[in-house]
GROMACS .gro file of N, CA, C and O in nm:
model
  340
    1ALA      N    1   4.046  -0.691  -2.951
    1ALA     CA    2   3.910  -0.713  -2.999
    1ALA      C    3   3.811  -0.664  -2.894
    1ALA      O    4   3.832  -0.682  -2.775
    2ARG      N    5   3.704  -0.604  -2.943
    2ARG     CA    6   3.600  -0.555  -2.853
    2ARG      C    7   3.506  -0.667  -2.816
    2ARG      O    8   3.465  -0.745  -2.900
    3MET      N    9   3.469  -0.669  -2.690
    3MET     CA   10   3.374  -0.771  -2.646
    3MET      C   11   3.233  -0.719  -2.669
    3MET      O   12   3.205  -0.601  -2.651
    4GLU      N   13   3.145  -0.806  -2.712
    4GLU     CA   14   3.007  -0.770  -2.739
    4GLU      C   15   2.940  -0.718  -2.612
    4GLU      O   16   2.956  -0.774  -2.505
    5GLY      N   17   2.867  -0.607  -2.625
    5GLY     CA   18   2.792  -0.553  -2.511
    5GLY      C   19   2.871  -0.458  -2.424
    5GLY      O   20   2.816  -0.391  -2.338
    6ILE      N   21   3.003  -0.452  -2.441
    6ILE     CA   22   3.084  -0.360  -2.362
    6ILE      C   23   3.109  -0.236  -2.447
    6ILE      O   24   3.164  -0.245  -2.556
    7PRO      N   25   3.063  -0.118  -2.396
    7PRO     CA   26   3.080   0.003  -2.477
    7PRO      C   27   3.227   0.036  -2.498
    7PRO      O   28   3.311   0.012  -2.412
    8HIS      N   29   3.255   0.088  -2.616
    8HIS     CA   30   3.392   0.128  -2.650
    8HIS      C   31   3.426   0.256  -2.575
    8HIS      O   32   3.351   0.352  -2.577
    9LYS      N   33   3.539   0.257  -2.509
    9LYS     CA   34   3.583   0.377  -2.436
    9LYS      C   35   3.643   0.476  -2.535
    9LYS      O   36   3.728   0.440  -2.616
   10LYS      N   37   3.595   0.599  -2.530
   10LYS     CA   38   3.647   0.702  -2.619
   10LYS      C   39   3.789   0.739  -2.579
   10LYS      O   40   3.823   0.743  -2.461
   11SER      N   41   3.868   0.769  -2.678
   11SER     CA   42   4.006   0.810  -2.652
   11SER      C   43   4.007   0.949  -2.591
   11SER      O   44   3.932   1.037  -2.633
   12THR      N   45   4.090   0.970  -2.492
   12THR     CA   46   4.101   1.103  -2.431
   12THR      C   47   4.215   1.182  -2.494
   12THR      O   48   4.238   1.296  -2.459
   13LYS      N   49   4.285   1.120  -2.588
   13LYS     CA   50   4.395   1.188  -2.656
   13LYS      C   51   4.340   1.298  -2.747
   13LYS      O   52   4.250   1.276  -2.825
   14ARG      N   53   4.394   1.417  -2.734
   14ARG     CA   54   4.350   1.530  -2.817
   14ARG      C   55   4.405   1.514  -2.957
   14ARG      O   56   4.516   1.465  -2.977
   15ARG      N   57   4.326   1.561  -3.055
   15ARG     CA   58   4.375   1.556  -3.192
   15ARG      C   59   4.483   1.662  -3.209
   15ARG      O   60   4.485   1.763  -3.140
   16SER      N   61   4.573   1.636  -3.300
   16SER     CA   62   4.678   1.735  -3.323
   16SER      C   63   4.623   1.845  -3.412
   16SER      O   64   4.546   1.819  -3.505
   17PRO      N   65   4.658   1.968  -3.382
   17PRO     CA   66   4.604   2.081  -3.460
   17PRO      C   67   4.659   2.082  -3.602
   17PRO      O   68   4.771   2.042  -3.627
   18ASN      N   69   4.575   2.127  -3.694
   18ASN     CA   70   4.623   2.143  -3.830
   18ASN      C   71   4.637   2.293  -3.859
   18ASN      O   72   4.610   2.377  -3.773
   19TRP      N   73   4.676   2.328  -3.979
   19TRP     CA   74   4.702   2.469  -4.010
   19TRP      C   75   4.575   2.552  -4.000
   19TRP      O   76   4.581   2.670  -3.965
   20ARG      N   77   4.458   2.491  -4.025
   20ARG     CA   78   4.332   2.567  -4.013
   20ARG      C   79   4.304   2.605  -3.868
   20ARG      O   80   4.258   2.713  -3.839
   21ASP      N   81   4.331   2.510  -3.777
   21ASP     CA   82   4.313   2.539  -3.634
   21ASP      C   83   4.401   2.658  -3.594
   21ASP      O   84   4.357   2.747  -3.522
   22LYS      N   85   4.525   2.656  -3.641
   22LYS     CA   86   4.618   2.763  -3.607
   22LYS      C   87   4.572   2.896  -3.666
   22LYS      O   88   4.573   2.997  -3.597
   23GLN      N   89   4.528   2.894  -3.792
   23GLN     CA   90   4.480   3.017  -3.857
   23GLN      C   91   4.362   3.075  -3.779
   23GLN      O   92   4.357   3.195  -3.756
   24LEU      N   93   4.266   2.990  -3.744
   24LEU     CA   94   4.147   3.036  -3.672
   24LEU      C   95   4.185   3.089  -3.535
   24LEU      O   96   4.141   3.197  -3.494
   25ALA      N   97   4.270   3.018  -3.464
   25ALA     CA   98   4.313   3.061  -3.331
   25ALA      C   99   4.385   3.195  -3.338
   25ALA      O  100   4.362   3.284  -3.256
   26ASP      N  101   4.471   3.211  -3.438
   26ASP     CA  102   4.544   3.337  -3.454
   26ASP      C  103   4.449   3.453  -3.485
   26ASP      O  104   4.466   3.563  -3.435
   27LYS      N  105   4.346   3.425  -3.568
   27LYS     CA  106   4.248   3.529  -3.599
   27LYS      C  107   4.169   3.570  -3.476
   27LYS      O  108   4.145   3.688  -3.453
   28ILE      N  109   4.128   3.471  -3.396
   28ILE     CA  110   4.052   3.501  -3.275
   28ILE      C  111   4.136   3.586  -3.181
   28ILE      O  112   4.089   3.686  -3.125
   29ARG      N  113   4.262   3.548  -3.162
   29ARG     CA  114   4.351   3.626  -3.076
   29ARG      C  115   4.366   3.769  -3.129
   29ARG      O  116   4.359   3.866  -3.055
   30TRP      N  117   4.384   3.781  -3.262
   30TRP     CA  118   4.400   3.913  -3.323
   30TRP      C  119   4.275   3.999  -3.301
   30TRP      O  120   4.286   4.114  -3.259
   31TYR      N  121   4.157   3.943  -3.329
   31TYR     CA  122   4.032   4.018  -3.309
   31TYR      C  123   4.012   4.054  -3.162
   31TYR      O  124   3.967   4.164  -3.129
   32ARG      N  125   4.046   3.961  -3.073
   32ARG     CA  126   4.030   3.988  -2.929
   32ARG      C  127   4.117   4.106  -2.888
   32ARG      O  128   4.070   4.200  -2.824
   33ARG      N  129   4.243   4.101  -2.929
   33ARG     CA  130   4.335   4.209  -2.893
   33ARG      C  131   4.296   4.340  -2.960
   33ARG      O  132   4.307   4.447  -2.901
   34ASN      N  133   4.251   4.334  -3.084
   34ASN     CA  134   4.209   4.452  -3.159
   34ASN      C  135   4.087   4.519  -3.096
   34ASN      O  136   4.066   4.638  -3.115
   35ASN      N  137   4.009   4.439  -3.025
   35ASN     CA  138   3.891   4.492  -2.955
   35ASN      C  139   3.923   4.523  -2.808
   35ASN      O  140   3.832   4.543  -2.728
   36ASP      N  141   4.052   4.525  -2.776
   36ASP     CA  142   4.098   4.555  -2.639
   36ASP      C  143   4.029   4.470  -2.533
   36ASP      O  144   3.986   4.520  -2.430
   37LEU      N  145   4.019   4.340  -2.562
   37LEU     CA  146   3.958   4.247  -2.466
   37LEU      C  147   4.064   4.154  -2.410
   37LEU      O  148   4.152   4.108  -2.484
   38THR      N  149   4.054   4.125  -2.283
   38THR     CA  150   4.138   4.020  -2.224
   38THR      C  151   4.071   3.887  -2.252
   38THR      O  152   3.953   3.881  -2.290
   39GLN      N  153   4.143   3.780  -2.232
   39GLN     CA  154   4.082   3.648  -2.247
   39GLN      C  155   3.965   3.633  -2.149
   39GLN      O  156   3.862   3.576  -2.184
   40GLU      N  157   3.982   3.686  -2.031
   40GLU     CA  158   3.877   3.677  -1.929
   40GLU      C  159   3.751   3.752  -1.974
   40GLU      O  160   3.639   3.702  -1.960
   41GLN      N  161   3.768   3.872  -2.029
   41GLN     CA  162   3.653   3.950  -2.076
   41GLN      C  163   3.582   3.879  -2.191
   41GLN      O  164   3.460   3.875  -2.197
   42LEU      N  165   3.660   3.821  -2.282
   42LEU     CA  166   3.601   3.748  -2.393
   42LEU      C  167   3.524   3.627  -2.342
   42LEU      O  168   3.412   3.600  -2.385
   43ALA      N  169   3.583   3.556  -2.248
   43ALA     CA  170   3.516   3.439  -2.189
   43ALA      C  171   3.381   3.479  -2.128
   43ALA      O  172   3.281   3.410  -2.147
   44GLU      N  173   3.379   3.592  -2.058
   44GLU     CA  174   3.253   3.640  -1.998
   44GLU      C  175   3.149   3.668  -2.105
   44GLU      O  176   3.033   3.629  -2.091
   45GLN      N  177   3.189   3.733  -2.212
   45GLN     CA  178   3.096   3.766  -2.319
   45GLN      C  179   3.045   3.642  -2.392
   45GLN      O  180   2.932   3.640  -2.440
   46LEU      N  181   3.129   3.540  -2.402
   46LEU     CA  182   3.090   3.416  -2.468
   46LEU      C  183   3.016   3.321  -2.374
   46LEU      O  184   2.963   3.219  -2.417
   47MET      N  185   3.018   3.353  -2.245
   47MET     CA  186   2.959   3.269  -2.140
   47MET      C  187   3.027   3.131  -2.135
   47MET      O  188   2.962   3.028  -2.131
   48VAL      N  189   3.160   3.135  -2.143
   48VAL     CA  190   3.243   3.014  -2.128
   48VAL      C  191   3.348   3.046  -2.022
   48VAL      O  192   3.362   3.162  -1.981
   49ASN      N  193   3.424   2.946  -1.981
   49ASN     CA  194   3.525   2.981  -1.882
   49ASN      C  195   3.657   3.019  -1.948
   49ASN      O  196   3.681   2.992  -2.065
   50LEU      N  197   3.739   3.085  -1.872
   50LEU     CA  198   3.867   3.138  -1.920
   50LEU      C  199   3.955   3.029  -1.981
   50LEU      O  200   4.021   3.051  -2.082
   51THR      N  201   3.954   2.911  -1.920
   51THR     CA  202   4.036   2.801  -1.970
   51THR      C  203   3.999   2.765  -2.113
   51THR      O  204   4.085   2.731  -2.194
   52TYR      N  205   3.870   2.775  -2.146
   52TYR     CA  206   3.824   2.743  -2.282
   52TYR      C  207   3.885   2.840  -2.383
   52TYR      O  208   3.940   2.799  -2.484
   53VAL      N  209   3.877   2.971  -2.354
   53VAL     CA  210   3.931   3.072  -2.445
   53VAL      C  211   4.082   3.052  -2.461
   53VAL      O  212   4.134   3.055  -2.571
   54SER      N  213   4.149   3.030  -2.351
   54SER     CA  214   4.293   3.008  -2.355
   54SER      C  215   4.327   2.884  -2.440
   54SER      O  216   4.419   2.887  -2.522
   55SER      N  217   4.252   2.777  -2.422
   55SER     CA  218   4.275   2.654  -2.499
   55SER      C  219   4.253   2.675  -2.648
   55SER      O  220   4.328   2.623  -2.730
   56VAL      N  221   4.152   2.751  -2.683
   56VAL     CA  222   4.124   2.780  -2.824
   56VAL      C  223   4.241   2.859  -2.884
   56VAL      O  224   4.289   2.827  -2.992
   57GLU      N  225   4.288   2.960  -2.813
   57GLU     CA  226   4.396   3.044  -2.866
   57GLU      C  227   4.530   2.970  -2.874
   57GLU      O  228   4.619   3.012  -2.946
   58ARG      N  229   4.542   2.860  -2.801
   58ARG     CA  230   4.665   2.780  -2.806
   58ARG      C  231   4.649   2.657  -2.894
   58ARG      O  232   4.732   2.565  -2.889
   59TYR      N  233   4.545   2.652  -2.975
   59TYR     CA  234   4.517   2.542  -3.069
   59TYR      C  235   4.489   2.409  -2.999
   59TYR      O  236   4.506   2.304  -3.058
   60LYS      N  237   4.449   2.412  -2.873
   60LYS     CA  238   4.427   2.288  -2.798
   60LYS      C  239   4.281   2.243  -2.805
   60LYS      O  240   4.249   2.131  -2.768
   61ARG      N  241   4.194   2.330  -2.849
   61ARG     CA  242   4.051   2.298  -2.852
   61ARG      C  243   3.987   2.362  -2.973
   61ARG      O  244   4.019   2.475  -3.008
   62GLY      N  245   3.896   2.290  -3.034
   62GLY     CA  246   3.822   2.343  -3.147
   62GLY      C  247   3.701   2.425  -3.101
   62GLY      O  248   3.677   2.440  -2.982
   63LEU      N  249   3.628   2.476  -3.196
   63LEU     CA  250   3.511   2.559  -3.166
   63LEU      C  251   3.385   2.497  -3.222
   63LEU      O  252   3.386   2.439  -3.330
   64SER      N  253   3.275   2.519  -3.151
   64SER     CA  254   3.145   2.478  -3.202
   64SER      C  255   3.086   2.593  -3.282
   64SER      O  256   3.129   2.708  -3.270
   65LEU      N  257   2.987   2.563  -3.364
   65LEU     CA  258   2.921   2.669  -3.440
   65LEU      C  259   2.858   2.775  -3.351
   65LEU      O  260   2.872   2.895  -3.379
   66PRO      N  261   2.790   2.737  -3.241
   66PRO     CA  262   2.733   2.842  -3.155
   66PRO      C  263   2.840   2.940  -3.102
   66PRO      O  264   2.816   3.060  -3.095
   67ILE      N  265   2.958   2.889  -3.070
   67ILE     CA  266   3.065   2.977  -3.022
   67ILE      C  267   3.115   3.065  -3.135
   67ILE      O  268   3.143   3.184  -3.115
   68LEU      N  269   3.126   3.011  -3.256
   68LEU     CA  270   3.166   3.094  -3.370
   68LEU      C  271   3.068   3.209  -3.391
   68LEU      O  272   3.108   3.322  -3.417
   69TYR      N  273   2.939   3.180  -3.380
   69TYR     CA  274   2.838   3.286  -3.395
   69TYR      C  275   2.851   3.390  -3.284
   69TYR      O  276   2.842   3.510  -3.308
   70LYS      N  277   2.874   3.344  -3.161
   70LYS     CA  278   2.892   3.439  -3.050
   70LYS      C  279   3.016   3.527  -3.073
   70LYS      O  280   3.012   3.646  -3.048
   71LEU      N  281   3.125   3.464  -3.121
   71LEU     CA  282   3.247   3.541  -3.149
   71LEU      C  283   3.219   3.648  -3.254
   71LEU      O  284   3.264   3.762  -3.241
   72SER      N  285   3.145   3.611  -3.358
   72SER     CA  286   3.116   3.708  -3.464
   72SER      C  287   3.034   3.825  -3.409
   72SER      O  288   3.056   3.940  -3.449
   73ARG      N  289   2.944   3.798  -3.317
   73ARG     CA  290   2.866   3.907  -3.256
   73ARG      C  291   2.954   3.995  -3.167
   73ARG      O  292   2.944   4.118  -3.170
   74VAL      N  293   3.039   3.932  -3.087
   74VAL     CA  294   3.129   4.009  -2.999
   74VAL      C  295   3.220   4.099  -3.081
   74VAL      O  296   3.239   4.216  -3.049
   75PHE      N  297   3.278   4.044  -3.189
   75PHE     CA  298   3.372   4.120  -3.270
   75PHE      C  299   3.305   4.205  -3.378
   75PHE      O  300   3.372   4.279  -3.450
   76LYS      N  301   3.171   4.192  -3.390
   76LYS     CA  302   3.094   4.268  -3.490
   76LYS      C  303   3.144   4.241  -3.632
   76LYS      O  304   3.169   4.332  -3.710
   77ILE      N  305   3.160   4.112  -3.660
   77ILE     CA  306   3.203   4.067  -3.793
   77ILE      C  307   3.113   3.950  -3.835
   77ILE      O  308   3.032   3.903  -3.755
   78LYS      N  309   3.132   3.904  -3.957
   78LYS     CA  310   3.059   3.786  -4.004
   78LYS      C  311   3.139   3.661  -3.970
   78LYS      O  312   3.263   3.666  -3.964
   79VAL      N  313   3.071   3.550  -3.949
   79VAL     CA  314   3.139   3.423  -3.922
   79VAL      C  315   3.238   3.395  -4.034
   79VAL      O  316   3.349   3.349  -4.011
   80LYS      N  317   3.198   3.426  -4.156
   80LYS     CA  318   3.283   3.405  -4.275
   80LYS      C  319   3.419   3.473  -4.257
   80LYS      O  320   3.522   3.420  -4.299
   81ASP      N  321   3.421   3.589  -4.192
   81ASP     CA  322   3.548   3.661  -4.170
   81ASP      C  323   3.643   3.580  -4.082
   81ASP      O  324   3.765   3.588  -4.098
   82LEU      N  325   3.588   3.505  -3.989
   82LEU     CA  326   3.673   3.420  -3.902
   82LEU      C  327   3.725   3.299  -3.978
   82LEU      O  328   3.835   3.253  -3.954
   83LEU      N  329   3.643   3.247  -4.068
   83LEU     CA  330   3.677   3.122  -4.135
   83LEU      C  331   3.744   3.141  -4.270
   83LEU      O  332   3.780   3.044  -4.335
   84ASP      N  333   3.760   3.265  -4.313
   84ASP     CA  334   3.816   3.293  -4.443
   84ASP      C  335   3.968   3.300  -4.435
   84ASP      O  336   4.026   3.400  -4.393
   85PHE      N  337   4.037   3.190  -4.471
   85PHE     CA  338   4.184   3.193  -4.471
   85PHE      C  339   4.237   3.163  -4.608
   85PHE      O  340   4.197   3.089  -4.682
   0.00000   0.00000   0.00000
């Protein structure tokens, strides 16, 4: 039971990936490789760190809308193309 006035501690356990996470991660990896970019180069263009890109491609981390828009600009595609599975 939670005690009144004590904030609830958020769980640090990562959610398990679903098939959509895997589809999106695989598409990002495919577009990155098709554009002859390393994970490091993509991270620089997205203004995120390398660990973030690596985590996304391994289904360990989800994406925010701003990052999806940046990805679409880097790959010169529509956001819909990334999300269309």
